[in-house]
Coordinates of C-alpha atoms and ligand atoms in Angstrom, one line a residue:
M234 CA 26.6 -193.6 106.0
T235 CA 29.7 -191.6 105.3
K236 CA 30.3 -190.8 101.7
T237 CA 33.7 -190.0 100.2
L238 CA 34.3 -188.1 97.0
L239 CA 37.6 -188.8 95.3
R240 CA 38.5 -185.9 93.0
G241 CA 40.9 -186.2 90.1
R242 CA 41.2 -187.0 86.4
V243 CA 39.0 -190.1 86.1
L244 CA 39.4 -192.8 83.5
S245 CA 37.0 -195.7 83.1
F246 CA 36.7 -198.5 80.6
H247 CA 33.5 -200.1 79.6
A248 CA 34.8 -202.0 76.6
D249 CA 38.1 -203.0 75.0
P250 CA 39.7 -200.2 73.0
A251 CA 41.3 -202.8 70.7
E252 CA 37.7 -203.8 69.6
T253 CA 35.6 -200.6 69.7
A254 CA 36.1 -196.8 69.6
D255 CA 33.5 -196.4 72.3
S256 CA 35.6 -198.0 75.0
H257 CA 36.1 -195.5 77.8
R258 CA 35.2 -192.3 79.5
F259 CA 37.6 -189.7 80.7
W260 CA 36.7 -186.8 83.0
E261 CA 39.5 -184.2 83.2
N262 CA 37.8 -182.6 86.1
G263 CA 36.2 -185.7 87.4
A264 CA 35.2 -187.3 90.7
I265 CA 34.1 -190.6 92.1
L266 CA 31.5 -190.8 94.8
V267 CA 31.9 -193.7 97.1
E268 CA 29.6 -195.1 99.8
D269 CA 30.0 -198.4 101.7
G270 CA 32.9 -199.5 99.7
R271 CA 31.1 -199.1 96.4
I272 CA 31.0 -196.6 93.6
L273 CA 27.8 -194.5 93.8
A274 CA 28.4 -192.1 91.0
V275 CA 31.2 -191.1 88.6
G276 CA 31.4 -188.1 86.3
D277 CA 32.3 -184.5 86.2
Y278 CA 33.1 -183.0 89.6
A279 CA 30.3 -180.5 89.2
D280 CA 27.8 -183.3 88.7
T281 CA 29.1 -185.7 91.3
R282 CA 29.9 -183.5 94.3
D283 CA 27.8 -184.2 97.4
P284 CA 27.6 -181.8 100.4
E285 CA 27.6 -184.9 102.7
A286 CA 30.7 -186.3 101.2
R287 CA 34.3 -186.0 102.6
E288 CA 36.4 -184.9 99.7
I289 CA 39.9 -186.2 98.9
D290 CA 41.5 -184.2 96.1
H291 CA 43.9 -186.2 93.9
R292 CA 44.2 -183.6 91.2
P293 CA 46.2 -183.6 88.9
H294 CA 46.6 -187.4 89.2
I295 CA 44.7 -190.0 87.2
I296 CA 42.2 -192.2 89.0
M297 CA 41.3 -195.5 87.4
A298 CA 40.2 -199.0 88.5
G299 CA 42.8 -200.9 90.5
F300 CA 45.0 -203.3 88.6
I301 CA 44.2 -207.0 88.5
D302 CA 46.9 -209.6 88.4
P303 CA 45.4 -212.8 87.1
H304 CA 48.5 -215.1 87.6
I305 CA 50.8 -214.8 90.5
H306 CA 52.5 -217.1 93.0
F307 CA 52.0 -216.1 96.6
P308 CA 54.9 -218.4 98.0
Q309 CA 57.3 -216.9 95.5
V310 CA 57.6 -213.5 97.3
Q311 CA 61.2 -214.5 98.0
V312 CA 61.9 -216.2 94.6
V313 CA 62.0 -213.1 92.4
A314 CA 65.5 -212.7 90.8
A315 CA 66.6 -216.3 91.3
W316 CA 69.5 -217.1 89.0
A317 CA 68.8 -220.3 87.1
A318 CA 68.8 -221.7 83.6
Q319 CA 65.2 -222.1 82.4
L320 CA 61.9 -223.1 83.9
L321 CA 62.5 -226.7 85.1
D322 CA 65.9 -225.8 86.8
W323 CA 64.4 -222.7 88.2
L324 CA 61.6 -224.7 89.8
N325 CA 63.8 -227.4 91.2
D326 CA 66.8 -225.3 92.3
H327 CA 65.0 -222.3 93.8
T328 CA 61.2 -222.4 93.8
F329 CA 60.3 -225.7 95.3
P330 CA 62.7 -225.3 98.3
I331 CA 61.4 -221.9 99.1
E332 CA 57.7 -223.0 98.7
A333 CA 58.5 -225.9 101.2
Q334 CA 58.7 -223.3 103.9
Y335 CA 55.0 -222.5 103.6
R336 CA 54.1 -225.5 105.6
D337 CA 54.8 -223.3 108.6
P338 CA 51.7 -221.3 109.3
A339 CA 53.6 -218.5 111.0
H340 CA 55.9 -218.1 108.0
A341 CA 53.0 -218.2 105.6
A342 CA 51.1 -215.6 107.6
R343 CA 54.2 -213.3 107.6
M344 CA 54.7 -213.7 103.9
A345 CA 50.9 -213.2 103.2
E346 CA 51.3 -209.7 104.7
A347 CA 54.4 -209.0 102.6
F348 CA 52.6 -210.3 99.5
L349 CA 49.5 -208.1 100.0
D350 CA 51.8 -205.1 100.8
Q351 CA 53.6 -205.6 97.5
L352 CA 50.3 -205.8 95.6
L353 CA 48.9 -202.7 97.1
L354 CA 52.1 -200.8 96.9
N355 CA 51.9 -201.4 93.1
G356 CA 48.2 -200.5 92.8
T357 CA 47.0 -204.0 92.4
T358 CA 43.8 -204.6 94.2
T359 CA 42.8 -208.1 93.1
A360 CA 44.9 -211.2 92.1
S361 CA 44.4 -214.8 91.2
A362 CA 47.1 -216.5 93.3
F363 CA 48.7 -219.9 93.3
C364 CA 49.5 -220.8 97.0
S365 CA 51.9 -223.6 98.0
V366 CA 50.9 -227.2 98.2
H367 CA 50.2 -226.7 101.9
R368 CA 46.7 -226.0 103.0
E369 CA 48.2 -223.6 105.6
S370 CA 49.4 -221.3 102.8
A371 CA 46.0 -220.8 101.4
E372 CA 44.6 -220.3 104.9
A373 CA 47.2 -217.6 105.5
L374 CA 46.5 -215.7 102.3
F375 CA 42.7 -215.8 102.6
T376 CA 42.9 -214.7 106.2
A377 CA 45.2 -211.7 105.4
A378 CA 43.1 -210.7 102.3
E379 CA 39.9 -210.8 104.3
V380 CA 41.3 -208.5 106.9
R381 CA 42.2 -206.0 104.2
G382 CA 38.8 -206.4 102.5
M383 CA 40.5 -207.4 99.2
A384 CA 38.9 -209.4 96.4
M385 CA 41.3 -212.4 96.3
L386 CA 41.1 -215.5 94.2
A387 CA 43.5 -218.3 95.3
G388 CA 44.0 -222.0 95.6
K389 CA 46.5 -224.4 97.1
V390 CA 48.5 -226.0 94.3
M391 CA 47.8 -229.7 93.8
M392 CA 51.1 -231.6 93.1
D393 CA 51.8 -235.2 93.7
R394 CA 55.0 -236.1 91.7
N395 CA 58.3 -234.8 90.2
A396 CA 59.1 -232.5 93.1
P397 CA 60.7 -232.8 96.6
D398 CA 58.5 -234.6 99.2
A399 CA 58.2 -231.4 101.2
V400 CA 56.0 -229.9 98.4
L401 CA 54.0 -233.0 97.5
D402 CA 50.6 -234.1 98.5
T403 CA 48.6 -237.1 97.1
A404 CA 45.6 -237.1 94.8
Q405 CA 43.3 -237.8 97.7
A406 CA 44.9 -235.3 100.1
S407 CA 44.8 -232.6 97.4
Y408 CA 41.1 -233.3 96.8
D409 CA 40.3 -233.3 100.5
D410 CA 42.3 -230.2 101.3
S411 CA 40.9 -228.3 98.3
R412 CA 37.4 -229.2 99.3
A413 CA 38.0 -228.1 102.9
L414 CA 39.3 -224.8 101.6
I415 CA 36.4 -224.4 99.3
D416 CA 33.9 -225.0 102.1
R417 CA 35.7 -222.6 104.4
W418 CA 36.6 -219.7 102.0
H419 CA 34.8 -219.8 98.7
G420 CA 32.3 -217.0 98.5
R421 CA 33.2 -215.6 101.9
G422 CA 33.2 -211.8 101.6
R423 CA 35.3 -211.0 98.6
L424 CA 37.2 -214.3 98.5
E425 CA 37.0 -217.0 95.8
Y426 CA 38.6 -220.4 95.7
V427 CA 40.4 -221.5 92.5
I428 CA 41.1 -225.2 91.8
T429 CA 44.9 -225.1 91.2
P430 CA 46.6 -228.2 89.7
R431 CA 50.1 -226.7 89.3
F432 CA 50.8 -228.3 85.9
A433 CA 50.7 -231.7 84.3
I434 CA 54.3 -232.5 85.1
T435 CA 53.7 -232.4 88.9
S436 CA 50.3 -234.2 88.8
T437 CA 49.6 -237.8 88.2
P438 CA 46.6 -238.7 86.1
G439 CA 44.9 -239.6 89.3
Q440 CA 45.4 -236.1 90.7
L441 CA 44.2 -234.3 87.5
R442 CA 41.1 -236.6 87.8
A443 CA 40.6 -235.3 91.3
A444 CA 40.9 -231.7 90.0
G445 CA 38.3 -232.5 87.4
T446 CA 36.1 -233.9 90.0
L447 CA 36.4 -230.8 92.1
A448 CA 35.5 -228.7 89.0
A449 CA 32.5 -230.9 88.2
E450 CA 31.3 -230.8 91.8
N451 CA 31.7 -227.1 92.1
P452 CA 30.4 -225.6 88.9
G453 CA 31.4 -222.0 88.4
L454 CA 34.7 -222.4 90.3
A455 CA 37.7 -221.1 88.4
V456 CA 40.6 -223.4 87.5
Q457 CA 44.2 -222.2 87.1
T458 CA 47.3 -224.0 85.8
H459 CA 50.3 -223.7 83.4
L460 CA 50.3 -224.6 79.7
N461 CA 53.0 -224.6 76.9
E462 CA 55.4 -222.4 78.7
N463 CA 58.8 -223.9 77.8
R464 CA 60.1 -226.4 75.2
A465 CA 61.7 -228.8 77.7
E466 CA 58.6 -228.6 79.9
I467 CA 56.4 -229.6 76.9
E468 CA 58.7 -232.5 76.0
L469 CA 58.6 -233.9 79.5
T470 CA 54.9 -233.4 79.7
M471 CA 54.2 -235.3 76.6
Q472 CA 56.4 -238.2 77.8
L473 CA 54.3 -238.3 81.0
Y474 CA 51.0 -238.3 79.1
P475 CA 51.8 -240.2 75.9
E476 CA 48.1 -240.8 75.1
A477 CA 47.3 -237.1 74.9
Q478 CA 47.2 -235.3 71.5
D479 CA 49.0 -232.3 72.9
Y480 CA 49.5 -230.4 76.2
L481 CA 46.1 -228.8 76.2
D482 CA 44.4 -232.2 75.5
I483 CA 45.7 -233.4 78.9
Y484 CA 43.7 -230.8 80.8
D485 CA 40.8 -231.3 78.4
R486 CA 40.6 -235.1 79.1
F487 CA 40.1 -234.3 82.8
G488 CA 37.4 -231.7 82.3
L489 CA 39.6 -228.7 83.2
L490 CA 38.8 -226.4 80.3
G491 CA 36.1 -223.7 80.1
P492 CA 35.4 -220.0 80.4
R493 CA 36.7 -220.0 84.0
S494 CA 39.9 -221.9 83.2
L495 CA 43.0 -219.8 83.2
M496 CA 46.1 -221.1 81.4
G497 CA 49.3 -219.4 82.4
H498 CA 51.8 -218.7 79.6
A499 CA 50.2 -220.5 76.6
I500 CA 53.2 -219.6 74.4
H501 CA 54.0 -222.6 72.2
M502 CA 50.6 -223.5 71.0
N503 CA 49.6 -225.6 68.0
D504 CA 46.6 -224.8 65.8
R505 CA 44.5 -227.5 67.4
E506 CA 45.1 -226.2 70.8
I507 CA 44.3 -222.6 69.8
A508 CA 41.0 -223.8 68.2
R509 CA 40.1 -225.9 71.2
M510 CA 40.9 -223.1 73.7
A511 CA 38.6 -220.8 71.7
E512 CA 35.9 -223.4 71.4
T513 CA 35.9 -224.0 75.2
G514 CA 36.3 -220.4 76.1
T515 CA 39.5 -221.2 78.1
R516 CA 41.5 -218.1 78.9
A517 CA 45.2 -217.5 78.1
I518 CA 47.2 -215.5 80.6
H519 CA 50.3 -213.6 79.2
C520 CA 53.2 -213.4 81.7
P521 CA 55.6 -211.1 79.9
T522 CA 58.4 -210.4 82.5
S523 CA 58.5 -214.1 83.4
N524 CA 58.6 -215.3 79.8
L525 CA 61.5 -213.0 79.2
F526 CA 63.3 -213.8 82.4
L527 CA 63.0 -217.5 82.0
G528 CA 63.6 -217.4 78.3
S529 CA 60.3 -219.1 77.7
G530 CA 59.2 -217.3 74.5
L531 CA 57.1 -214.6 73.1
F532 CA 53.3 -214.8 73.7
D533 CA 51.2 -214.2 70.5
D534 CA 48.5 -212.0 71.9
R535 CA 47.2 -210.9 68.5
G536 CA 47.0 -214.5 67.3
M537 CA 45.1 -215.6 70.4
R538 CA 42.6 -212.8 70.2
D539 CA 42.1 -213.2 66.5
A540 CA 41.3 -216.9 67.2
G541 CA 38.7 -215.7 69.7
I542 CA 40.6 -216.4 72.9
V543 CA 40.2 -214.0 75.9
T544 CA 43.6 -213.1 77.2
G545 CA 44.8 -211.6 80.4
V546 CA 48.2 -210.1 81.4
A547 CA 49.9 -211.0 84.7
T548 CA 53.1 -210.6 86.7
D549 CA 53.7 -214.3 87.4
I550 CA 55.8 -213.3 90.4
G551 CA 58.3 -214.9 91.1
G552 CA 59.2 -216.2 87.6
G553 CA 58.1 -212.7 86.8
T554 CA 60.5 -210.0 87.9
N555 CA 58.4 -207.0 88.7
W556 CA 55.3 -206.6 91.0
S557 CA 54.1 -203.6 89.0
M558 CA 51.4 -204.1 86.4
L559 CA 52.8 -200.9 84.8
A560 CA 56.2 -202.6 84.3
T561 CA 54.4 -205.7 83.2
L562 CA 52.6 -203.7 80.5
A563 CA 55.9 -202.3 79.4
E564 CA 57.3 -205.7 78.8
A565 CA 54.1 -206.8 77.1
Y566 CA 54.5 -203.8 74.8
K567 CA 58.0 -204.9 73.9
I568 CA 57.0 -208.5 73.2
A569 CA 54.2 -207.1 71.0
Q570 CA 56.9 -205.1 69.2
M571 CA 59.0 -208.2 68.7
R572 CA 56.0 -209.8 67.1
G573 CA 55.2 -206.8 64.9
Q574 CA 52.0 -206.2 66.8
R575 CA 50.7 -202.7 68.0
M576 CA 49.6 -202.1 71.5
H577 CA 47.8 -198.8 72.1
P578 CA 48.2 -197.4 75.6
L579 CA 44.4 -197.3 76.1
A580 CA 44.3 -201.0 75.2
A581 CA 47.1 -201.7 77.7
F582 CA 45.4 -200.0 80.6
H583 CA 42.1 -201.7 79.7
W584 CA 43.9 -205.0 79.7
A585 CA 45.4 -204.6 83.2
T586 CA 42.0 -203.6 84.7
R587 CA 38.7 -204.5 83.0
G588 CA 40.4 -206.9 80.6
N589 CA 41.8 -209.0 83.4
A590 CA 38.4 -208.8 85.2
V591 CA 36.8 -210.2 82.1
A592 CA 39.5 -212.9 81.9
L593 CA 38.8 -213.9 85.5
G594 CA 35.0 -213.6 85.0
I595 CA 34.6 -210.9 87.7
E596 CA 33.9 -207.9 85.6
D597 CA 30.5 -207.4 87.2
R598 CA 32.3 -206.5 90.5
V599 CA 35.7 -204.9 89.7
G600 CA 37.8 -203.6 86.8
S601 CA 35.9 -200.5 85.9
V602 CA 34.8 -197.2 87.5
Q603 CA 31.1 -197.6 87.3
P604 CA 28.2 -197.2 89.8
G605 CA 27.7 -200.5 91.7
R606 CA 31.3 -201.7 91.3
F607 CA 33.6 -201.9 94.3
A608 CA 35.7 -198.8 94.8
D609 CA 38.9 -200.6 94.1
L610 CA 41.0 -197.9 92.6
V611 CA 44.5 -196.7 91.8
V612 CA 45.7 -193.1 91.7
L613 CA 48.6 -192.7 89.2
D614 CA 51.1 -189.8 88.7
P615 CA 52.6 -189.7 85.3
R616 CA 55.2 -187.2 86.7
A617 CA 56.3 -189.4 89.5
T618 CA 60.1 -189.3 88.8
Q619 CA 62.4 -186.7 87.3
A620 CA 62.8 -188.8 84.2
M621 CA 59.0 -189.1 83.8
R622 CA 58.6 -185.3 84.4
L623 CA 61.2 -184.5 81.7
R624 CA 59.3 -186.7 79.3
H625 CA 55.9 -185.3 80.5
D626 CA 56.9 -181.8 79.6
K627 CA 56.8 -182.9 75.9
V628 CA 53.5 -184.6 75.8
D629 CA 50.0 -183.2 75.4
S630 CA 47.5 -186.0 75.4
L631 CA 46.1 -188.6 77.8
M632 CA 47.2 -191.3 75.5
Q633 CA 50.8 -190.1 75.8
E634 CA 50.6 -189.7 79.5
L635 CA 49.4 -193.3 79.9
F636 CA 52.2 -194.4 77.7
I637 CA 54.7 -192.7 80.0
L638 CA 53.2 -194.6 83.0
Q639 CA 53.3 -197.8 81.0
V640 CA 56.9 -197.6 79.9
M641 CA 58.5 -195.7 82.7
G642 CA 56.2 -196.3 85.7
D643 CA 56.4 -198.6 88.7
D644 CA 55.3 -198.3 92.4
R645 CA 56.6 -194.8 92.5
A646 CA 53.9 -193.7 90.2
V647 CA 51.2 -195.1 92.5
V648 CA 50.0 -192.2 94.7
E649 CA 47.3 -194.2 96.4
T650 CA 45.5 -197.6 96.2
Y651 CA 41.9 -197.8 97.4
V652 CA 40.3 -201.1 98.4
A653 CA 36.5 -200.8 98.7
G654 CA 37.0 -197.0 99.1
R655 CA 39.7 -197.2 101.8
P656 CA 43.2 -195.9 101.2
M657 CA 45.5 -198.9 101.5
K658 CA 48.9 -198.1 99.9
P659 CA 51.4 -199.3 102.5
G660 CA 53.8 -196.9 104.0
M661 CA 57.5 -197.4 104.0
R662 CA 57.4 -199.7 107.1
P663 CA 59.3 -202.9 106.7
A664 CA 57.1 -205.8 105.4
N665 CA 57.8 -208.0 108.5
Ligands
LIG1090 N1 55.1 -224.1 85.9 C1 54.8 -224.8 87.0 N2 55.0 -224.1 88.1 C2 55.4 -222.9 87.7 C3 55.8 -221.7 88.4 O1 55.8 -221.6 89.6 N3 56.2 -220.6 87.7 C4 56.2 -220.7 86.3 N4 56.5 -219.6 85.6 N5 55.8 -221.8 85.6 C5 55.4 -222.9 86.3
LIG1091 ZN1 52.9 -219.3 87.1

């Protein structure tokens, strides 16, 4: 089998820098030996080199695990930068009409290529994606991800009320379609199905029951949805579910909480909800650019972590405004500042890689540069633009270089993206 040796400055996390000093390894003159898509060895170049391996020299760039985006909407490729008031108007005026187009398999297939191009252009190698209500949209995304060999988590959204007919299913149809997709795609290669009730507003109790049944029938499957994003959303939600104690309780009643449940946003939380999320192991996914763009609020990462909740950080395209996890970390940093919380650059890069893998429950496969993991990697250049080079002239530590990438970086800082050891950063060809 052919081996590849990727040479560069290698950074790998094995724990969260926010929790322990022994969190990472950095090899200034490092290398990663790859065989059959997986990491065989990592360390100093002198110890890792292999006469049989083809060498690719990425010095002086930094090689780390590819970014993971744990909350993104595939059918919102063309929604980014839609001018609207806040969440509910944005959904009704822009998002639902655009998602309606994903009924057409040809359109969905074209957009799936654009979606994956954007992820890889930005160094993101894995995502947990919401598809549209149409089964065809999930088919298109899984098909395209399989061709590229990417680890993709995705599910068709279940939504049976409070939206135009063109993006509605029924409780039974959403159950049947989700089941068919699970049977066809879950566990196939690197693909994983995620049970995806969009949010409580667009699901009848009958549909949330169907989602809970799917979760009970398929133990270990992830669940993704939205929680406590926006004040008007919360008010309408509680009108629709008057018997529930609070928003989280709605999902709880239908068996939708647990360590593989991913709650997008989770901004306006009460104490009971925080305690219940921690108790059930339910994950909270911070969507900083989206929360700022839609005026939703400031996620309390420190508060969630102190309560024992595992958090992830995501783009939430297309409520989110930037495909880059670097730009996403920049906005997360600013939100932390607004809340008087510190975010160390090492903790930020851990979050976007291994931290998100932990949030998704896939850290045994991706998220760190360790033997046995998939060689899903990103190569980053902290001197990618003139402005970055000017700043770089004044810094002298890895930590400061990472901070330049975090605050000033975007797709231009991504030199290459490897998926299972194969270079995959798209060229400048048009997306479709
Ligand atoms: N809540 C329900 N659907 C959505 C969505 O598509 N984006 C965001 N940001 N919030 C939602
Ligand atoms: Zn979302």
